[in-house]
């Protein structure tokens, strides 16, 4: 059922329970980042393909939205089971087109499954409220109703987990769903769609439409679409937010990040170094929750830098499917070039290269790059401010804890931040004063479980209701209040 990507396979759309060839005329190669070889391709949709998918999803909404909620969650239970049964083969497809390690792929699918599990609780989560005697002889009842057909546009870096931040909640609440996955790794979405098909969702409830920016721009303004969930880089998130909101859609748009970790003078430095290393370099740094900036108190800076570099140096770089690999390749050649440009800029702007990823032994084929650590980086340097989305970590010296807090809050982004400390007072101040959506204490990567919402602040998020948990339920439903008066008799 979860087949490997066949040589020369073309990723087709999945619409109303059928695989359909996209007719946009354009296609894009899908590459194995571990080898650099083009292995398959994805065909882009035409406006007619999108119209048809949305029309069929709209049609399915008529029945699905009034299907008993208990019945709506049955295919979700089966879907969870299928994802678990096929987790390993799905992970292999994901690694083949994305590059991350198999352990990372297994982990991200597990995170996706968690969202399916939470959405199975929709019969309880979707309830709103009822208040008898809200006024004399008046009872009031709030109900949550599905919106219609909703679309999710997702990025390349978590091709399984991120679609699953949206799909389970959207359909459990009674909406029908169109996914536009990243064109860089489209097969993971298609293999997930094959499991959706097997799980027995009625035709048209879940659909996958492939394409690039043109497809996105048509879908997010489409008359048949009620709400837009987006995850990607900040400029595109802002564009999607403004365009879709301008067309009257409900929108949640998650953008890029430049997260900081603070290493306080009283932290367990070895633990902090291990966690920071894993946070910065897992998924080759291509994570919106990576911490590519470490702000370290002066007193422990030298010792921490030494521990961190030792950790980073010990990482095994190689193909994601090879046993023992700690870090896989970057997703593409152009993306690796862009990371290398940042490394050069870091040197030009005076950062001290404590570990140069360009010098490390990596496989020749594919888009591998070793981890890079810059020391004594100026907080205004490009590599301290801009999202690189690669294995590059900048260490910044902070005079003291106050200085560290203000260095973190200077960032234009606010997706996440973490503190390593053994001082409860510092932890409390960090929680209260840091301007980020996900705040960790003694946690390298501050990733909320699916029953909590997930989303950032500042330029990392546009909208108000986030992905996952309760926020997802509220995002995908409209609340209506019934006010009833029945005189006493
Ligand atoms: P991207 O912005 O290039 O692409 C994301 C999606 O937008 C894709 O489906 C793509 O087809 C579409 N798109 C690209 N250009 C477009 C345009 N001009 N108009 C309309 N649609 C367009 O992002 P990416 O490179 O795939 O993913 C990496 C980015 O995603 C990073 O910035 C990362 O921080 C961010 N990200 C954020 C979160 C979060 O939760 N905040 C999670 C994961 C990734």
PDB file of C-alpha atoms in Angstrom, residues 265-487:
ATOM      1  CA  UNK A 265      25.460  30.581  33.677  1.00  0.00           C
ATOM      2  CA  UNK A 266      23.849  28.124  36.083  1.00  0.00           C
ATOM      3  CA  UNK A 267      22.676  25.547  33.537  1.00  0.00           C
ATOM      4  CA  UNK A 268      23.911  21.990  33.064  1.00  0.00           C
ATOM      5  CA  UNK A 269      26.266  22.877  30.217  1.00  0.00           C
ATOM      6  CA  UNK A 270      26.768  19.370  28.837  1.00  0.00           C
ATOM      7  CA  UNK A 271      23.002  18.835  28.635  1.00  0.00           C
ATOM      8  CA  UNK A 272      22.497  22.294  27.124  1.00  0.00           C
ATOM      9  CA  UNK A 273      25.191  21.583  24.496  1.00  0.00           C
ATOM     10  CA  UNK A 274      23.640  18.243  23.503  1.00  0.00           C
ATOM     11  CA  UNK A 275      20.152  19.708  23.255  1.00  0.00           C
ATOM     12  CA  UNK A 276      21.293  22.820  21.376  1.00  0.00           C
ATOM     13  CA  UNK A 277      23.242  20.705  18.917  1.00  0.00           C
ATOM     14  CA  UNK A 278      20.277  18.472  18.205  1.00  0.00           C
ATOM     15  CA  UNK A 279      17.927  21.450  17.958  1.00  0.00           C
ATOM     16  CA  UNK A 280      20.157  23.339  15.532  1.00  0.00           C
ATOM     17  CA  UNK A 281      21.215  20.451  13.284  1.00  0.00           C
ATOM     18  CA  UNK A 282      18.382  17.903  13.255  1.00  0.00           C
ATOM     19  CA  UNK A 283      16.665  17.805   9.856  1.00  0.00           C
ATOM     20  CA  UNK A 284      19.868  19.577   8.630  1.00  0.00           C
ATOM     21  CA  UNK A 285      18.588  22.742  10.315  1.00  0.00           C
ATOM     22  CA  UNK A 286      15.487  22.798   8.096  1.00  0.00           C
ATOM     23  CA  UNK A 287      13.004  23.164  10.952  1.00  0.00           C
ATOM     24  CA  UNK A 288      10.900  26.114  11.985  1.00  0.00           C
ATOM     25  CA  UNK A 289      11.591  25.081  15.588  1.00  0.00           C
ATOM     26  CA  UNK A 290      15.362  24.787  15.192  1.00  0.00           C
ATOM     27  CA  UNK A 291      17.390  27.044  17.467  1.00  0.00           C
ATOM     28  CA  UNK A 292      20.078  28.411  15.135  1.00  0.00           C
ATOM     29  CA  UNK A 293      21.142  31.142  17.602  1.00  0.00           C
ATOM     30  CA  UNK A 294      22.537  30.372  21.050  1.00  0.00           C
ATOM     31  CA  UNK A 295      22.841  33.318  23.413  1.00  0.00           C
ATOM     32  CA  UNK A 296      25.324  32.312  26.091  1.00  0.00           C
ATOM     33  CA  UNK A 297      26.183  34.129  29.309  1.00  0.00           C
ATOM     34  CA  UNK A 298      29.756  35.371  29.198  1.00  0.00           C
ATOM     35  CA  UNK A 299      30.793  33.476  32.325  1.00  0.00           C
ATOM     36  CA  UNK A 300      30.184  30.061  30.692  1.00  0.00           C
ATOM     37  CA  UNK A 301      30.581  31.013  27.036  1.00  0.00           C
ATOM     38  CA  UNK A 302      33.991  29.396  26.399  1.00  0.00           C
ATOM     39  CA  UNK A 303      33.156  26.149  28.144  1.00  0.00           C
ATOM     40  CA  UNK A 304      29.767  25.887  26.384  1.00  0.00           C
ATOM     41  CA  UNK A 305      31.310  26.651  22.965  1.00  0.00           C
ATOM     42  CA  UNK A 306      33.831  23.866  23.436  1.00  0.00           C
ATOM     43  CA  UNK A 307      31.188  21.325  24.471  1.00  0.00           C
ATOM     44  CA  UNK A 308      28.920  22.316  21.633  1.00  0.00           C
ATOM     45  CA  UNK A 309      31.596  22.059  18.943  1.00  0.00           C
ATOM     46  CA  UNK A 310      32.596  18.622  20.278  1.00  0.00           C
ATOM     47  CA  UNK A 311      28.949  17.508  19.983  1.00  0.00           C
ATOM     48  CA  UNK A 312      28.580  18.896  16.460  1.00  0.00           C
ATOM     49  CA  UNK A 313      31.876  17.367  15.313  1.00  0.00           C
ATOM     50  CA  UNK A 314      30.730  13.936  16.381  1.00  0.00           C
ATOM     51  CA  UNK A 315      27.729  13.975  14.030  1.00  0.00           C
ATOM     52  CA  UNK A 316      27.661  11.437  11.230  1.00  0.00           C
ATOM     53  CA  UNK A 317      26.617  13.083   7.944  1.00  0.00           C
ATOM     54  CA  UNK A 318      25.173  10.877   5.211  1.00  0.00           C
ATOM     55  CA  UNK A 319      22.114   9.524   3.418  1.00  0.00           C
ATOM     56  CA  UNK A 320      19.027   9.533   5.604  1.00  0.00           C
ATOM     57  CA  UNK A 321      18.275   5.863   4.983  1.00  0.00           C
ATOM     58  CA  UNK A 322      21.740   4.728   6.070  1.00  0.00           C
ATOM     59  CA  UNK A 323      22.026   3.308   9.578  1.00  0.00           C
ATOM     60  CA  UNK A 324      24.031   5.547  11.898  1.00  0.00           C
ATOM     61  CA  UNK A 325      23.381   8.803  10.024  1.00  0.00           C
ATOM     62  CA  UNK A 326      22.763  11.733  12.382  1.00  0.00           C
ATOM     63  CA  UNK A 327      22.190  14.380   9.738  1.00  0.00           C
ATOM     64  CA  UNK A 328      20.963  13.955   6.162  1.00  0.00           C
ATOM     65  CA  UNK A 329      21.454  16.274   3.176  1.00  0.00           C
ATOM     66  CA  UNK A 330      19.769  19.593   2.471  1.00  0.00           C
ATOM     67  CA  UNK A 331      16.687  19.388   0.303  1.00  0.00           C
ATOM     68  CA  UNK A 332      18.179  20.677  -2.968  1.00  0.00           C
ATOM     69  CA  UNK A 333      21.281  22.029  -4.691  1.00  0.00           C
ATOM     70  CA  UNK A 334      19.985  25.626  -4.839  1.00  0.00           C
ATOM     71  CA  UNK A 335      19.072  25.455  -1.154  1.00  0.00           C
ATOM     72  CA  UNK A 336      22.568  24.210  -0.241  1.00  0.00           C
ATOM     73  CA  UNK A 337      24.034  27.081  -2.339  1.00  0.00           C
ATOM     74  CA  UNK A 338      21.945  29.550  -0.385  1.00  0.00           C
ATOM     75  CA  UNK A 339      23.172  28.098   2.947  1.00  0.00           C
ATOM     76  CA  UNK A 340      26.790  28.263   1.680  1.00  0.00           C
ATOM     77  CA  UNK A 341      26.277  31.925   0.788  1.00  0.00           C
ATOM     78  CA  UNK A 342      25.179  32.597   4.357  1.00  0.00           C
ATOM     79  CA  UNK A 343      28.329  30.865   5.641  1.00  0.00           C
ATOM     80  CA  UNK A 344      30.438  33.180   3.449  1.00  0.00           C
ATOM     81  CA  UNK A 345      28.486  36.219   4.653  1.00  0.00           C
ATOM     82  CA  UNK A 346      29.054  35.078   8.257  1.00  0.00           C
ATOM     83  CA  UNK A 347      32.822  35.047   7.650  1.00  0.00           C
ATOM     84  CA  UNK A 348      32.768  38.424   5.857  1.00  0.00           C
ATOM     85  CA  UNK A 349      30.825  39.983   8.724  1.00  0.00           C
ATOM     86  CA  UNK A 350      33.449  38.884  11.257  1.00  0.00           C
ATOM     87  CA  UNK A 351      31.961  35.716  12.821  1.00  0.00           C
ATOM     88  CA  UNK A 352      34.631  33.347  14.139  1.00  0.00           C
ATOM     89  CA  UNK A 353      34.363  29.929  12.475  1.00  0.00           C
ATOM     90  CA  UNK A 354      34.560  27.434  15.340  1.00  0.00           C
ATOM     91  CA  UNK A 355      33.468  24.589  13.071  1.00  0.00           C
ATOM     92  CA  UNK A 356      33.330  24.867   9.283  1.00  0.00           C
ATOM     93  CA  UNK A 357      30.712  22.607   7.717  1.00  0.00           C
ATOM     94  CA  UNK A 358      32.414  23.025   4.330  1.00  0.00           C
ATOM     95  CA  UNK A 359      35.541  21.191   5.572  1.00  0.00           C
ATOM     96  CA  UNK A 360      33.864  18.129   6.944  1.00  0.00           C
ATOM     97  CA  UNK A 361      33.835  14.759   5.342  1.00  0.00           C
ATOM     98  CA  UNK A 362      30.490  14.259   3.629  1.00  0.00           C
ATOM     99  CA  UNK A 363      29.366  11.986   0.778  1.00  0.00           C
ATOM    100  CA  UNK A 364      30.199  13.493  -2.602  1.00  0.00           C
ATOM    101  CA  UNK A 365      26.840  12.797  -4.205  1.00  0.00           C
ATOM    102  CA  UNK A 366      23.775  14.731  -3.126  1.00  0.00           C
ATOM    103  CA  UNK A 367      23.392  17.945  -1.175  1.00  0.00           C
ATOM    104  CA  UNK A 368      25.228  17.174   2.066  1.00  0.00           C
ATOM    105  CA  UNK A 369      26.830  19.845   4.209  1.00  0.00           C
ATOM    106  CA  UNK A 370      28.407  19.478   7.642  1.00  0.00           C
ATOM    107  CA  UNK A 371      27.326  21.518  10.665  1.00  0.00           C
ATOM    108  CA  UNK A 372      28.828  25.004  10.975  1.00  0.00           C
ATOM    109  CA  UNK A 373      29.283  26.848  14.274  1.00  0.00           C
ATOM    110  CA  UNK A 374      30.129  30.553  14.356  1.00  0.00           C
ATOM    111  CA  UNK A 375      31.418  32.081  17.591  1.00  0.00           C
ATOM    112  CA  UNK A 376      31.200  35.659  18.866  1.00  0.00           C
ATOM    113  CA  UNK A 377      28.621  36.664  16.303  1.00  0.00           C
ATOM    114  CA  UNK A 378      27.482  40.287  16.320  1.00  0.00           C
ATOM    115  CA  UNK A 379      23.715  40.311  17.103  1.00  0.00           C
ATOM    116  CA  UNK A 380      23.259  42.603  14.089  1.00  0.00           C
ATOM    117  CA  UNK A 381      25.081  40.263  11.679  1.00  0.00           C
ATOM    118  CA  UNK A 382      23.039  38.769   8.844  1.00  0.00           C
ATOM    119  CA  UNK A 383      23.543  35.206  10.114  1.00  0.00           C
ATOM    120  CA  UNK A 384      22.162  36.223  13.524  1.00  0.00           C
ATOM    121  CA  UNK A 385      19.027  37.821  12.074  1.00  0.00           C
ATOM    122  CA  UNK A 386      17.923  36.026   8.909  1.00  0.00           C
ATOM    123  CA  UNK A 387      16.461  32.565   8.569  1.00  0.00           C
ATOM    124  CA  UNK A 388      19.113  30.357   6.930  1.00  0.00           C
ATOM    125  CA  UNK A 389      17.216  27.057   7.197  1.00  0.00           C
ATOM    126  CA  UNK A 390      20.403  25.016   7.197  1.00  0.00           C
ATOM    127  CA  UNK A 391      22.957  23.565   9.634  1.00  0.00           C
ATOM    128  CA  UNK A 392      24.473  26.879  10.740  1.00  0.00           C
ATOM    129  CA  UNK A 393      24.543  27.910  14.404  1.00  0.00           C
ATOM    130  CA  UNK A 394      25.549  31.359  15.659  1.00  0.00           C
ATOM    131  CA  UNK A 395      26.833  31.810  19.217  1.00  0.00           C
ATOM    132  CA  UNK A 396      26.293  35.232  20.766  1.00  0.00           C
ATOM    133  CA  UNK A 397      27.876  36.353  24.020  1.00  0.00           C
ATOM    134  CA  UNK A 398      25.514  37.924  26.564  1.00  0.00           C
ATOM    135  CA  UNK A 399      26.787  40.020  29.472  1.00  0.00           C
ATOM    136  CA  UNK A 400      24.180  38.571  31.833  1.00  0.00           C
ATOM    137  CA  UNK A 401      20.655  37.142  31.920  1.00  0.00           C
ATOM    138  CA  UNK A 402      18.954  40.515  31.283  1.00  0.00           C
ATOM    139  CA  UNK A 403      21.144  41.097  28.267  1.00  0.00           C
ATOM    140  CA  UNK A 404      20.280  37.582  27.003  1.00  0.00           C
ATOM    141  CA  UNK A 405      16.543  38.260  27.272  1.00  0.00           C
ATOM    142  CA  UNK A 406      16.771  41.485  25.330  1.00  0.00           C
ATOM    143  CA  UNK A 407      18.914  39.831  22.625  1.00  0.00           C
ATOM    144  CA  UNK A 408      16.199  37.195  22.123  1.00  0.00           C
ATOM    145  CA  UNK A 409      13.376  39.713  21.988  1.00  0.00           C
ATOM    146  CA  UNK A 410      15.133  41.813  19.318  1.00  0.00           C
ATOM    147  CA  UNK A 411      14.347  39.177  16.695  1.00  0.00           C
ATOM    148  CA  UNK A 412      11.728  39.980  14.057  1.00  0.00           C
ATOM    149  CA  UNK A 413      10.569  36.367  14.444  1.00  0.00           C
ATOM    150  CA  UNK A 414       8.808  34.768  17.408  1.00  0.00           C
ATOM    151  CA  UNK A 415       8.232  31.119  16.652  1.00  0.00           C
ATOM    152  CA  UNK A 416      10.065  29.619  19.625  1.00  0.00           C
ATOM    153  CA  UNK A 417      12.733  30.209  22.247  1.00  0.00           C
ATOM    154  CA  UNK A 418      14.340  27.995  24.879  1.00  0.00           C
ATOM    155  CA  UNK A 419      16.241  28.554  28.093  1.00  0.00           C
ATOM    156  CA  UNK A 420      18.682  26.242  29.860  1.00  0.00           C
ATOM    157  CA  UNK A 421      18.844  27.011  33.554  1.00  0.00           C
ATOM    158  CA  UNK A 422      18.630  25.499  37.017  1.00  0.00           C
ATOM    159  CA  UNK A 423      17.111  28.670  38.465  1.00  0.00           C
ATOM    160  CA  UNK A 424      13.306  28.730  38.791  1.00  0.00           C
ATOM    161  CA  UNK A 425      13.256  32.521  38.970  1.00  0.00           C
ATOM    162  CA  UNK A 426      15.031  32.797  35.632  1.00  0.00           C
ATOM    163  CA  UNK A 427      12.683  30.224  34.116  1.00  0.00           C
ATOM    164  CA  UNK A 428       9.695  32.230  35.308  1.00  0.00           C
ATOM    165  CA  UNK A 429      11.028  35.480  33.885  1.00  0.00           C
ATOM    166  CA  UNK A 430      11.763  33.730  30.585  1.00  0.00           C
ATOM    167  CA  UNK A 431       8.212  32.377  30.345  1.00  0.00           C
ATOM    168  CA  UNK A 432       6.729  35.784  31.118  1.00  0.00           C
ATOM    169  CA  UNK A 433       9.043  38.078  29.173  1.00  0.00           C
ATOM    170  CA  UNK A 434       9.915  36.212  25.994  1.00  0.00           C
ATOM    171  CA  UNK A 435       7.919  37.148  22.944  1.00  0.00           C
ATOM    172  CA  UNK A 436       7.470  33.784  21.194  1.00  0.00           C
ATOM    173  CA  UNK A 437       4.660  31.319  20.575  1.00  0.00           C
ATOM    174  CA  UNK A 438       6.505  28.270  21.935  1.00  0.00           C
ATOM    175  CA  UNK A 439       8.708  28.787  24.966  1.00  0.00           C
ATOM    176  CA  UNK A 440      10.889  25.970  26.296  1.00  0.00           C
ATOM    177  CA  UNK A 441      12.727  25.578  29.585  1.00  0.00           C
ATOM    178  CA  UNK A 442      15.449  22.912  29.571  1.00  0.00           C
ATOM    179  CA  UNK A 443      13.967  21.706  26.273  1.00  0.00           C
ATOM    180  CA  UNK A 444      16.028  22.079  23.090  1.00  0.00           C
ATOM    181  CA  UNK A 445      13.113  22.115  20.676  1.00  0.00           C
ATOM    182  CA  UNK A 446       9.922  23.601  22.073  1.00  0.00           C
ATOM    183  CA  UNK A 447       7.341  21.575  20.108  1.00  0.00           C
ATOM    184  CA  UNK A 448       3.856  21.405  21.596  1.00  0.00           C
ATOM    185  CA  UNK A 449       1.999  18.097  21.627  1.00  0.00           C
ATOM    186  CA  UNK A 450      -1.047  17.920  19.358  1.00  0.00           C
ATOM    187  CA  UNK A 451      -3.546  18.620  22.147  1.00  0.00           C
ATOM    188  CA  UNK A 452      -1.999  22.104  22.545  1.00  0.00           C
ATOM    189  CA  UNK A 453      -2.062  24.676  19.783  1.00  0.00           C
ATOM    190  CA  UNK A 454       1.041  25.307  17.719  1.00  0.00           C
ATOM    191  CA  UNK A 455       1.994  28.657  16.276  1.00  0.00           C
ATOM    192  CA  UNK A 456       4.334  31.583  16.614  1.00  0.00           C
ATOM    193  CA  UNK A 457       4.270  35.323  17.204  1.00  0.00           C
ATOM    194  CA  UNK A 458       5.576  38.405  15.382  1.00  0.00           C
ATOM    195  CA  UNK A 459       6.660  37.662  11.766  1.00  0.00           C
ATOM    196  CA  UNK A 460       6.350  33.925  12.361  1.00  0.00           C
ATOM    197  CA  UNK A 461       2.552  33.995  12.282  1.00  0.00           C
ATOM    198  CA  UNK A 462      -0.254  35.900  10.573  1.00  0.00           C
ATOM    199  CA  UNK A 463      -3.738  35.348  11.933  1.00  0.00           C
ATOM    200  CA  UNK A 464      -5.151  34.551  15.345  1.00  0.00           C
ATOM    201  CA  UNK A 465      -6.188  30.894  15.662  1.00  0.00           C
ATOM    202  CA  UNK A 466      -3.247  28.490  15.340  1.00  0.00           C
ATOM    203  CA  UNK A 467      -2.845  24.886  14.195  1.00  0.00           C
ATOM    204  CA  UNK A 468      -3.559  21.816  16.375  1.00  0.00           C
ATOM    205  CA  UNK A 469      -5.747  21.233  19.402  1.00  0.00           C
ATOM    206  CA  UNK A 470      -8.565  23.549  20.392  1.00  0.00           C
ATOM    207  CA  UNK A 471      -7.448  26.362  18.112  1.00  0.00           C
ATOM    208  CA  UNK A 472      -7.815  24.050  15.104  1.00  0.00           C
ATOM    209  CA  UNK A 473     -11.376  23.172  16.127  1.00  0.00           C
ATOM    210  CA  UNK A 474     -12.264  26.843  16.470  1.00  0.00           C
ATOM    211  CA  UNK A 475     -10.521  27.743  13.208  1.00  0.00           C
ATOM    212  CA  UNK A 476     -12.500  25.157  11.243  1.00  0.00           C
ATOM    213  CA  UNK A 477     -15.901  25.998  12.736  1.00  0.00           C
ATOM    214  CA  UNK A 478     -18.271  28.930  12.916  1.00  0.00           C
ATOM    215  CA  UNK A 479     -19.932  29.563  16.230  1.00  0.00           C
ATOM    216  CA  UNK A 480     -23.647  30.300  16.232  1.00  0.00           C
ATOM    217  CA  UNK A 481     -25.603  31.163  19.372  1.00  0.00           C
ATOM    218  CA  UNK A 482     -29.242  30.110  19.699  1.00  0.00           C
ATOM    219  CA  UNK A 483     -31.324  32.268  21.997  1.00  0.00           C
ATOM    220  CA  UNK A 484     -34.646  30.699  23.005  1.00  0.00           C
ATOM    221  CA  UNK A 485     -37.471  32.084  25.071  1.00  0.00           C
ATOM    222  CA  UNK A 486     -40.112  29.725  26.466  1.00  0.00           C
ATOM    223  CA  UNK A 487     -42.492  31.410  28.883  1.00  0.00           C
TER     224      UNK A 487
END
